[in-house]
Coordinates of C-alpha atoms and ligand atoms in Angstrom, one line a residue:
X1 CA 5.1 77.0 -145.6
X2 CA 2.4 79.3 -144.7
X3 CA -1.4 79.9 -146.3
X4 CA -3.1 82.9 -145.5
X5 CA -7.2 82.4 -146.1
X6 CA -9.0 85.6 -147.4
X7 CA -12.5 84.8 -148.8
X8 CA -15.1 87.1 -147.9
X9 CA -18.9 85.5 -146.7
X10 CA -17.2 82.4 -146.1
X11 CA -16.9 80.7 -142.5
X12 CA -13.4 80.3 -142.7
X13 CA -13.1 77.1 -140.1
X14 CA -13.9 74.0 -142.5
X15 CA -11.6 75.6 -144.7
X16 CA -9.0 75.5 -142.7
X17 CA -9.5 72.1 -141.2
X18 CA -9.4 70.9 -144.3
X19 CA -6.1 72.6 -146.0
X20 CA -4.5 71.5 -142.6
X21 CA -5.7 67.7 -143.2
X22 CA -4.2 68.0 -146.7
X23 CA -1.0 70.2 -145.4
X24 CA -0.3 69.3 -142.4
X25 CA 3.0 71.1 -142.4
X26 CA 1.5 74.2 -143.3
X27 CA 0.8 77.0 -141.1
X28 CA -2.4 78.9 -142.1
X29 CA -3.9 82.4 -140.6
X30 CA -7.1 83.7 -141.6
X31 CA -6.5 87.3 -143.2
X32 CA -8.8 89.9 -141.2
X33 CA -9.6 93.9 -142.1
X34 CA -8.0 95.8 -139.3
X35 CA -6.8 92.9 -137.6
X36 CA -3.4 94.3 -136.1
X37 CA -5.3 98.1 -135.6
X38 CA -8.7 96.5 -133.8
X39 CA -7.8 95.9 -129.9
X40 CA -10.4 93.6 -128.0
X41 CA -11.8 94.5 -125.0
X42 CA -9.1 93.6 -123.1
X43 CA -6.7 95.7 -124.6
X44 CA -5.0 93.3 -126.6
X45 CA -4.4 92.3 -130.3
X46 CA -8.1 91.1 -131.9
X47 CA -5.9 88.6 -133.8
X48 CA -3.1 85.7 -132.7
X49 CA -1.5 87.1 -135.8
X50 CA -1.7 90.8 -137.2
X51 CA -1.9 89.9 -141.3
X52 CA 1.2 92.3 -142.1
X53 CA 3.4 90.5 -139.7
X54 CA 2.5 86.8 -141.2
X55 CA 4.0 86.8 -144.2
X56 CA 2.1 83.6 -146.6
X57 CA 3.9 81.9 -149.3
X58 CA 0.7 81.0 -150.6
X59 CA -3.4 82.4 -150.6
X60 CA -6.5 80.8 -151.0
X61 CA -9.0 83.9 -151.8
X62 CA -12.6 85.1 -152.7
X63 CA -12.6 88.8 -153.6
X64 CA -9.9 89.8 -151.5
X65 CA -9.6 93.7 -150.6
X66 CA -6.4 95.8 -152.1
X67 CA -5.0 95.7 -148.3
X68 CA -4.7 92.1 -148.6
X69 CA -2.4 92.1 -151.8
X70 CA -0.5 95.4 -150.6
X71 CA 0.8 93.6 -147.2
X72 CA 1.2 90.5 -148.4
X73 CA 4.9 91.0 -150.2
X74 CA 5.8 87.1 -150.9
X75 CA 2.7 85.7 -152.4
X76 CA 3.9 83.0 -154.7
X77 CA 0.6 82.1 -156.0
X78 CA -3.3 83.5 -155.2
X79 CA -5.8 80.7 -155.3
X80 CA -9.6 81.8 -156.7
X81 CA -11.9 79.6 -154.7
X82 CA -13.8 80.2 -158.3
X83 CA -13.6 79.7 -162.0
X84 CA -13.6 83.8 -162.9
X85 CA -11.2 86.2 -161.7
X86 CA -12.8 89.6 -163.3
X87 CA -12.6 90.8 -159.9
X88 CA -9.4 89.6 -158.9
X89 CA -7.4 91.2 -161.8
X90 CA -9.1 94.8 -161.4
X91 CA -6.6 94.6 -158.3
X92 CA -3.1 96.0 -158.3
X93 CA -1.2 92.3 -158.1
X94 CA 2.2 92.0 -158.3
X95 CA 3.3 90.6 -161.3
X96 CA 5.5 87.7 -160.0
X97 CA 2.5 86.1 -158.3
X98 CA 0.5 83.7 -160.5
X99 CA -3.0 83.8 -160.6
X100 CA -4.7 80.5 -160.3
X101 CA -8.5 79.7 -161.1
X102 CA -10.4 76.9 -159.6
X103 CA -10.6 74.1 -162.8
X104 CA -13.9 72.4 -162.3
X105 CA -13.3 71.1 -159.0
X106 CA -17.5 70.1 -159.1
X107 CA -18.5 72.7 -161.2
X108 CA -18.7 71.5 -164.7
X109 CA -21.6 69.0 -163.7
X110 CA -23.2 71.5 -162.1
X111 CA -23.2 73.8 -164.8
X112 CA -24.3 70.7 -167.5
X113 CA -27.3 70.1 -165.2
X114 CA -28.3 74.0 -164.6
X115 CA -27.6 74.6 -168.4
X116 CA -29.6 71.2 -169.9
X117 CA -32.6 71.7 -167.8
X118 CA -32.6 75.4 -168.9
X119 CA -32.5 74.1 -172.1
X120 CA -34.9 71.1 -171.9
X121 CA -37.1 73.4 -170.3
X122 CA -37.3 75.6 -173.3
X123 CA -37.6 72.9 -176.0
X124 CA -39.9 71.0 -174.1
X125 CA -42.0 74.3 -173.3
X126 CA -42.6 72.9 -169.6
X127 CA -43.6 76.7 -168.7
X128 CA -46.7 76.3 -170.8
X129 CA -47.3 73.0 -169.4
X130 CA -47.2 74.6 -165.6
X131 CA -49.5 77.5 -166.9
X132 CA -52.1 74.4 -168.5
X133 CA -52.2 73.0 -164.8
X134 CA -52.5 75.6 -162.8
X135 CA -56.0 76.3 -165.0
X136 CA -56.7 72.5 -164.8
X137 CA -56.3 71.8 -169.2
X138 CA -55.5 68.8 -170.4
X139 CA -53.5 70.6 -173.5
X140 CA -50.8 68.6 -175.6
X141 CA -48.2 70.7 -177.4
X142 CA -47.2 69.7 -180.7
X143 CA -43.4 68.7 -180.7
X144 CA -40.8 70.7 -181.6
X145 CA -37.8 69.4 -183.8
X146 CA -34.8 69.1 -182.2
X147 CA -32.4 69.0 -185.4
X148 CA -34.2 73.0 -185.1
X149 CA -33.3 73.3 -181.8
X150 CA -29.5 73.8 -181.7
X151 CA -27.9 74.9 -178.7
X152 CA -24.7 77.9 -179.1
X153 CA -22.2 78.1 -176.3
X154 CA -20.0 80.9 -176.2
X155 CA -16.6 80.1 -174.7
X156 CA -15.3 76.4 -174.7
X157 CA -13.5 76.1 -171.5
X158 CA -13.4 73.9 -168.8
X159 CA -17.4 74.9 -168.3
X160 CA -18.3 75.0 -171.7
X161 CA -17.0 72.5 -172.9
X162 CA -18.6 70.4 -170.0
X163 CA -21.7 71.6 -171.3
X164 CA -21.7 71.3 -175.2
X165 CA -21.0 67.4 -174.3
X166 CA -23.6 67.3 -171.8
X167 CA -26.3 69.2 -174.5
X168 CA -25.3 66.1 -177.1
X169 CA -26.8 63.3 -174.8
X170 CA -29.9 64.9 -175.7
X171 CA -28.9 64.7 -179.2
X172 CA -29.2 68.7 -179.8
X173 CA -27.2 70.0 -182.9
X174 CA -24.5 72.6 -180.6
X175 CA -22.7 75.1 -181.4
X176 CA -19.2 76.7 -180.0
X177 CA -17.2 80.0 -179.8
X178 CA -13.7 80.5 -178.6
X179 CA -10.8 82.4 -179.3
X180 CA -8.8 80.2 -180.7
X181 CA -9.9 77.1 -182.7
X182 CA -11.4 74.0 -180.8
X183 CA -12.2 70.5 -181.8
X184 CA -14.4 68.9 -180.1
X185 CA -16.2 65.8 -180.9
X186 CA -19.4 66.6 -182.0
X187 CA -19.4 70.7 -182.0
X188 CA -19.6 72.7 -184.6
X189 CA -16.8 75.3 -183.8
X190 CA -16.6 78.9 -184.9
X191 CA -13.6 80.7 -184.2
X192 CA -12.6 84.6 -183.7
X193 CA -15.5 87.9 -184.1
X194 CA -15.5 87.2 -187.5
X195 CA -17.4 84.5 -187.2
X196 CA -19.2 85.5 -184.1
X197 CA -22.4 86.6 -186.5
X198 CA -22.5 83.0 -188.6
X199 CA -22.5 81.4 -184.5
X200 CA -25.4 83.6 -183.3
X201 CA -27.4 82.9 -186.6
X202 CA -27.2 79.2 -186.2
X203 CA -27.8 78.8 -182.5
X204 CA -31.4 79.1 -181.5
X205 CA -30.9 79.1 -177.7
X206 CA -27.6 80.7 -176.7
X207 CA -25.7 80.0 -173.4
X208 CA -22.7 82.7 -172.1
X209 CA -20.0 80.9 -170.5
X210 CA -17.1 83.3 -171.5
X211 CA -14.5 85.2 -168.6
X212 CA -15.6 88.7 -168.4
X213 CA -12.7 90.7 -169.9
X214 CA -12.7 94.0 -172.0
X215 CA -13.2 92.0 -174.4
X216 CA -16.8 90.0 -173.6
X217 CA -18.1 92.9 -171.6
X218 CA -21.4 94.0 -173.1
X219 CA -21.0 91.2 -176.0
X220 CA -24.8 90.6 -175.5
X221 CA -26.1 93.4 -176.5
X222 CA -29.1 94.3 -179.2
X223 CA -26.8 94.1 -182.4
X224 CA -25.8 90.6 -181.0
X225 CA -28.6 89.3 -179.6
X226 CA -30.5 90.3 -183.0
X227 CA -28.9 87.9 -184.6
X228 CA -30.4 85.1 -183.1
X229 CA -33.2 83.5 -184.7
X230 CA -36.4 84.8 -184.3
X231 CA -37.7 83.4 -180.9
X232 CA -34.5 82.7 -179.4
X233 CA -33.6 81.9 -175.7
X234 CA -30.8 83.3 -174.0
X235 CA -29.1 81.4 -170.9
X236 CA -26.3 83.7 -169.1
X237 CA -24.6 81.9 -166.5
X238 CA -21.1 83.7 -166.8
X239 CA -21.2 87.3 -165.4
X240 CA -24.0 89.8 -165.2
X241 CA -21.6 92.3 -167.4
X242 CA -21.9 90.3 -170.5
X243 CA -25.5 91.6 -171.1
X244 CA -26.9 95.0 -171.6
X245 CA -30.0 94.1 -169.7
X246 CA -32.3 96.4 -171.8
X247 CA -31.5 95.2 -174.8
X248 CA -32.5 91.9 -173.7
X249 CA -35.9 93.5 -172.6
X250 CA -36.3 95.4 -176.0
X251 CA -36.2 92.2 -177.5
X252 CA -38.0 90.2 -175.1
X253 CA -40.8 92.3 -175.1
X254 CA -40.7 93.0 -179.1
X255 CA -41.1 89.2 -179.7
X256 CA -37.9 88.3 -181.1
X257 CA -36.5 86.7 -178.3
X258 CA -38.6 84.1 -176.4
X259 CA -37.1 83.5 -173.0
X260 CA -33.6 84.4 -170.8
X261 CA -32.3 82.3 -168.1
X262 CA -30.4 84.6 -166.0
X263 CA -28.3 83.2 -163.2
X264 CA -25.6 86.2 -162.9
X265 CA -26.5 89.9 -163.1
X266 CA -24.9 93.5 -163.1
X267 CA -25.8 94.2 -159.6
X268 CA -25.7 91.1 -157.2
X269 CA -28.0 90.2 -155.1
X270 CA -30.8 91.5 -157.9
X271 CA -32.2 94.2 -156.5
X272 CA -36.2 93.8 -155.4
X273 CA -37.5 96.4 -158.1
X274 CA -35.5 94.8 -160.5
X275 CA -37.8 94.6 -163.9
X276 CA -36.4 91.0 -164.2
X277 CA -37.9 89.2 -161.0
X278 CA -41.3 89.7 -162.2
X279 CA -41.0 89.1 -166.2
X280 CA -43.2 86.5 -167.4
X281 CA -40.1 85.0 -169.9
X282 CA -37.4 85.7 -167.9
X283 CA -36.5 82.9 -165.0
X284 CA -34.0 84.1 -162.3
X285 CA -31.7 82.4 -160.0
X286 CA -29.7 83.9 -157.6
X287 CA -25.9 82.8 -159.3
X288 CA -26.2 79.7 -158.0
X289 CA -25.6 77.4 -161.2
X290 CA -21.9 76.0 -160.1
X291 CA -21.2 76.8 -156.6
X292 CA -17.6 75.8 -155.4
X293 CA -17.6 72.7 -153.6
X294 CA -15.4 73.2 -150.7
X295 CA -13.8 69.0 -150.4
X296 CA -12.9 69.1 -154.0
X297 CA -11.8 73.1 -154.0
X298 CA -9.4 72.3 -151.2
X299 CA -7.9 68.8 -152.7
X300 CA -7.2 70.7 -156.0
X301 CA -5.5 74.0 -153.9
X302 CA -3.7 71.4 -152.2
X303 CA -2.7 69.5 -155.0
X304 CA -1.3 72.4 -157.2
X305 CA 0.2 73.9 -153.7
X306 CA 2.0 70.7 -153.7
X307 CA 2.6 70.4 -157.4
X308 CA 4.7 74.0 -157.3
X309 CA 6.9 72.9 -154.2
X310 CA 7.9 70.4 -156.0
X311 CA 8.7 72.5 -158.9
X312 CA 5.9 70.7 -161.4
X313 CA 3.7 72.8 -163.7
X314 CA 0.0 73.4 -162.3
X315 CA -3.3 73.8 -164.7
X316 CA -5.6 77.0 -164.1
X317 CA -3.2 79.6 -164.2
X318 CA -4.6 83.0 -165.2
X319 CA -2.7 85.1 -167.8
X320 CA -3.6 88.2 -166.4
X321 CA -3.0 90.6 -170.1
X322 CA -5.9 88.0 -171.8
X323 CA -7.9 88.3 -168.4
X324 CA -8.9 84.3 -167.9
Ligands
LIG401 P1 -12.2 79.0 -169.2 O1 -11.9 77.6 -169.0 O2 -11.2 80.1 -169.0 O3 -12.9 79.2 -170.7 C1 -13.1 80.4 -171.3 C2 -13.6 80.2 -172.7 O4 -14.0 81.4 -173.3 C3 -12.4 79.7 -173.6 O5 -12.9 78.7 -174.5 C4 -12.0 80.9 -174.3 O6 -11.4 80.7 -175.6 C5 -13.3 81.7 -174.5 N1 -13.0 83.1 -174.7 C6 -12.4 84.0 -173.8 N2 -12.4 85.2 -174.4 C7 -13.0 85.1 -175.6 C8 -13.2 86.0 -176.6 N3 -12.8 87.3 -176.5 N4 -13.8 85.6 -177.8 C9 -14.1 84.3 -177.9 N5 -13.9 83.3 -176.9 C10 -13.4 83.8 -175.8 O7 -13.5 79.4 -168.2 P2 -14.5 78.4 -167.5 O8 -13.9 77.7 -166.4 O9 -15.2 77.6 -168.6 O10 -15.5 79.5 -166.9 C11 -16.2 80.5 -167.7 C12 -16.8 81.5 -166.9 O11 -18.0 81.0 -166.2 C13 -16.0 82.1 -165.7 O12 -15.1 83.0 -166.2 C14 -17.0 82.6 -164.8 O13 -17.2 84.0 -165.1 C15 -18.3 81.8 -165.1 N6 -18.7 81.0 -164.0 C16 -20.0 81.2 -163.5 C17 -20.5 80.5 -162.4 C18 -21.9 80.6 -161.9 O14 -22.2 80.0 -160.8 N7 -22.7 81.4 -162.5 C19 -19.6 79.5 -161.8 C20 -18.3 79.3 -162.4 C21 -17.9 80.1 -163.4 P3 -10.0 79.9 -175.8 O15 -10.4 78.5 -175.5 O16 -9.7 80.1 -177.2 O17 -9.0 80.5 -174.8

């Protein structure tokens, strides 16, 4: 069996240690740009192995390049080393490959923690608190009510569902959106675009964890976002592509909304002039909410690698016309 390894910005050494320790009978190459056209020095091959001439059953990626998918013809399955694949399906992929997202592996927990801090942030109004110290007041803030505090997460997937659990410990009233129904203990579920507008008017901070597909592009947007209640929060930790940024300024700055926790933008890394970096209601992280943990990415590739050799069905795989 052989694994090719095509992940850009990642040292690609732990990686391979570990799928070796996991697969020891697997022979893996790391997949480099030019590597049978680049000589060395010497005049020979940069590479042990020019990437057209090994041949993987199997991929472990991270935005791979079109070259990557056009030379290797015997891809069984392509293994996201994340939870979204928008970037993966804009790629010409052969339909006989499946598609496989990362399923938590670490994430969800992340995620809850990122998400409920946002949010406890927000109800607790710990901003106003930092702003009373740093001028040396003493000022109590009256309490809010949490049963008015209720929490909307659009998309109930591995993440989001993660999250509407972790957002009941602290006893907030939450809300969900999904395609198709959900019940889930707890969660008041709203199905389908119809009732998109009766989900928006009964969450008072909303949290994006939808897969960006034609479909969720640009669903935050001013007609959306309007139908929040006045002085709503808005936590995106999906994909910068969900939001039409100035719409979220119009409404920041016109009152309505009261804060946005962005972790994901449009352009990545957030460019220095960016209006958001210095808006007094708008906190910014730099997509950092669930990173992939590497131990627990490579025991699940390893697993499901494992799980198909031996015929079995795997969880995660990406239906490429619904585009998550
Ligand atoms: P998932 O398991 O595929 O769940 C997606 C959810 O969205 C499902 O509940 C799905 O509904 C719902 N959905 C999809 N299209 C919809 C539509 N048109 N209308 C209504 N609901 C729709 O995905 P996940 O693992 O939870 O991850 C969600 C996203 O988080 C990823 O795609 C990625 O973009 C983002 N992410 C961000 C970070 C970060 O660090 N910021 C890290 C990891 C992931 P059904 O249940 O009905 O199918």
């Amino acid at each position: 069996m052989k694994i090719a390894f095509c992940c850009t910005d990642t040292r690609p050494e732990p990686w391979l240690e570990g799928l070796k320790a996991e697969l020891p009978d697997a022979e893996i190459a790391v997949w480099q740009p030019d590597a049978a056209r680049t000589p060395t020095a010497a005049g020979l091959p940069a590479q042990p192995r020019a990437a057209s001439s090994f041949q993987a059953d199997y991929a472990v990626v991270w935005a791979p390049p079109q070259t990557f998918i056009d030379e290797q013809t015997q891809l069984k399955a392509l293994f996201n080393i994340g939870a979204g694949v928008d970037a993966l399906l804009k790629l010409r992929l052969p339909p006989s490959t499946l598609v496989v997202r990362l399923d938590d592996a670490g994430m969800a927990v992340q995620m809850a923690e990122y998400v409920c801090h946002a949010v406890i942030r927000y109800f607790r109004e710990l901003a106003d608190y930092d702003v009373a110290q740093q001028e040396a007041r003493w000022a109590y803030r009256k309490p809010r009510r949490r049963q008015q505090f209720s929490v909307g997460v659009l998309g109930l997937g591995v993440l989001g569902s993660r999250v509407a659990q972790a957002l009941q410990q602290f006893e907030f009233p939450v809300n969900g959106w999904s395609r198709s129904p959900k019940a889930l203990p707890g969660v008041r579920a709203y199905t389908g675009q119809e009732e998109l507008p009766a989900f928006l008017n009964a969450s008072q901070v909303l949290v994006n964890l939808l897969p960006l597909t034609p479909h969720t592009e640009n669903l935050l947007n001013r007609q959306t976002l309007s139908q929040l209640p006045a002085g709503g929060y808005v936590i995106n930790v999906a994909r910068g592509a969900h939001l039409v940024e100035e719409d979220l300024l119009a409404l920041l700055d016109s009152g309505h909304l009261a804060g946005a926790t962005l972790d994901v933008f449009r352009t990545e890394p957030l460019p220095p002039q960016h209006p958001f970096w210095k808006h007094p209601r708008i906190t910014v992280t730099p997509h950092t909410s669930a990173r992939t943990m590497r131990d627990e990415t490579i025991a699940q590739i390893a697993g499901k690698i494992r799980a198909l050799r031996a015929g079995q069905p795997i969880a995660g795989v990406v239906d490429p016309q619904r585009g998550y």
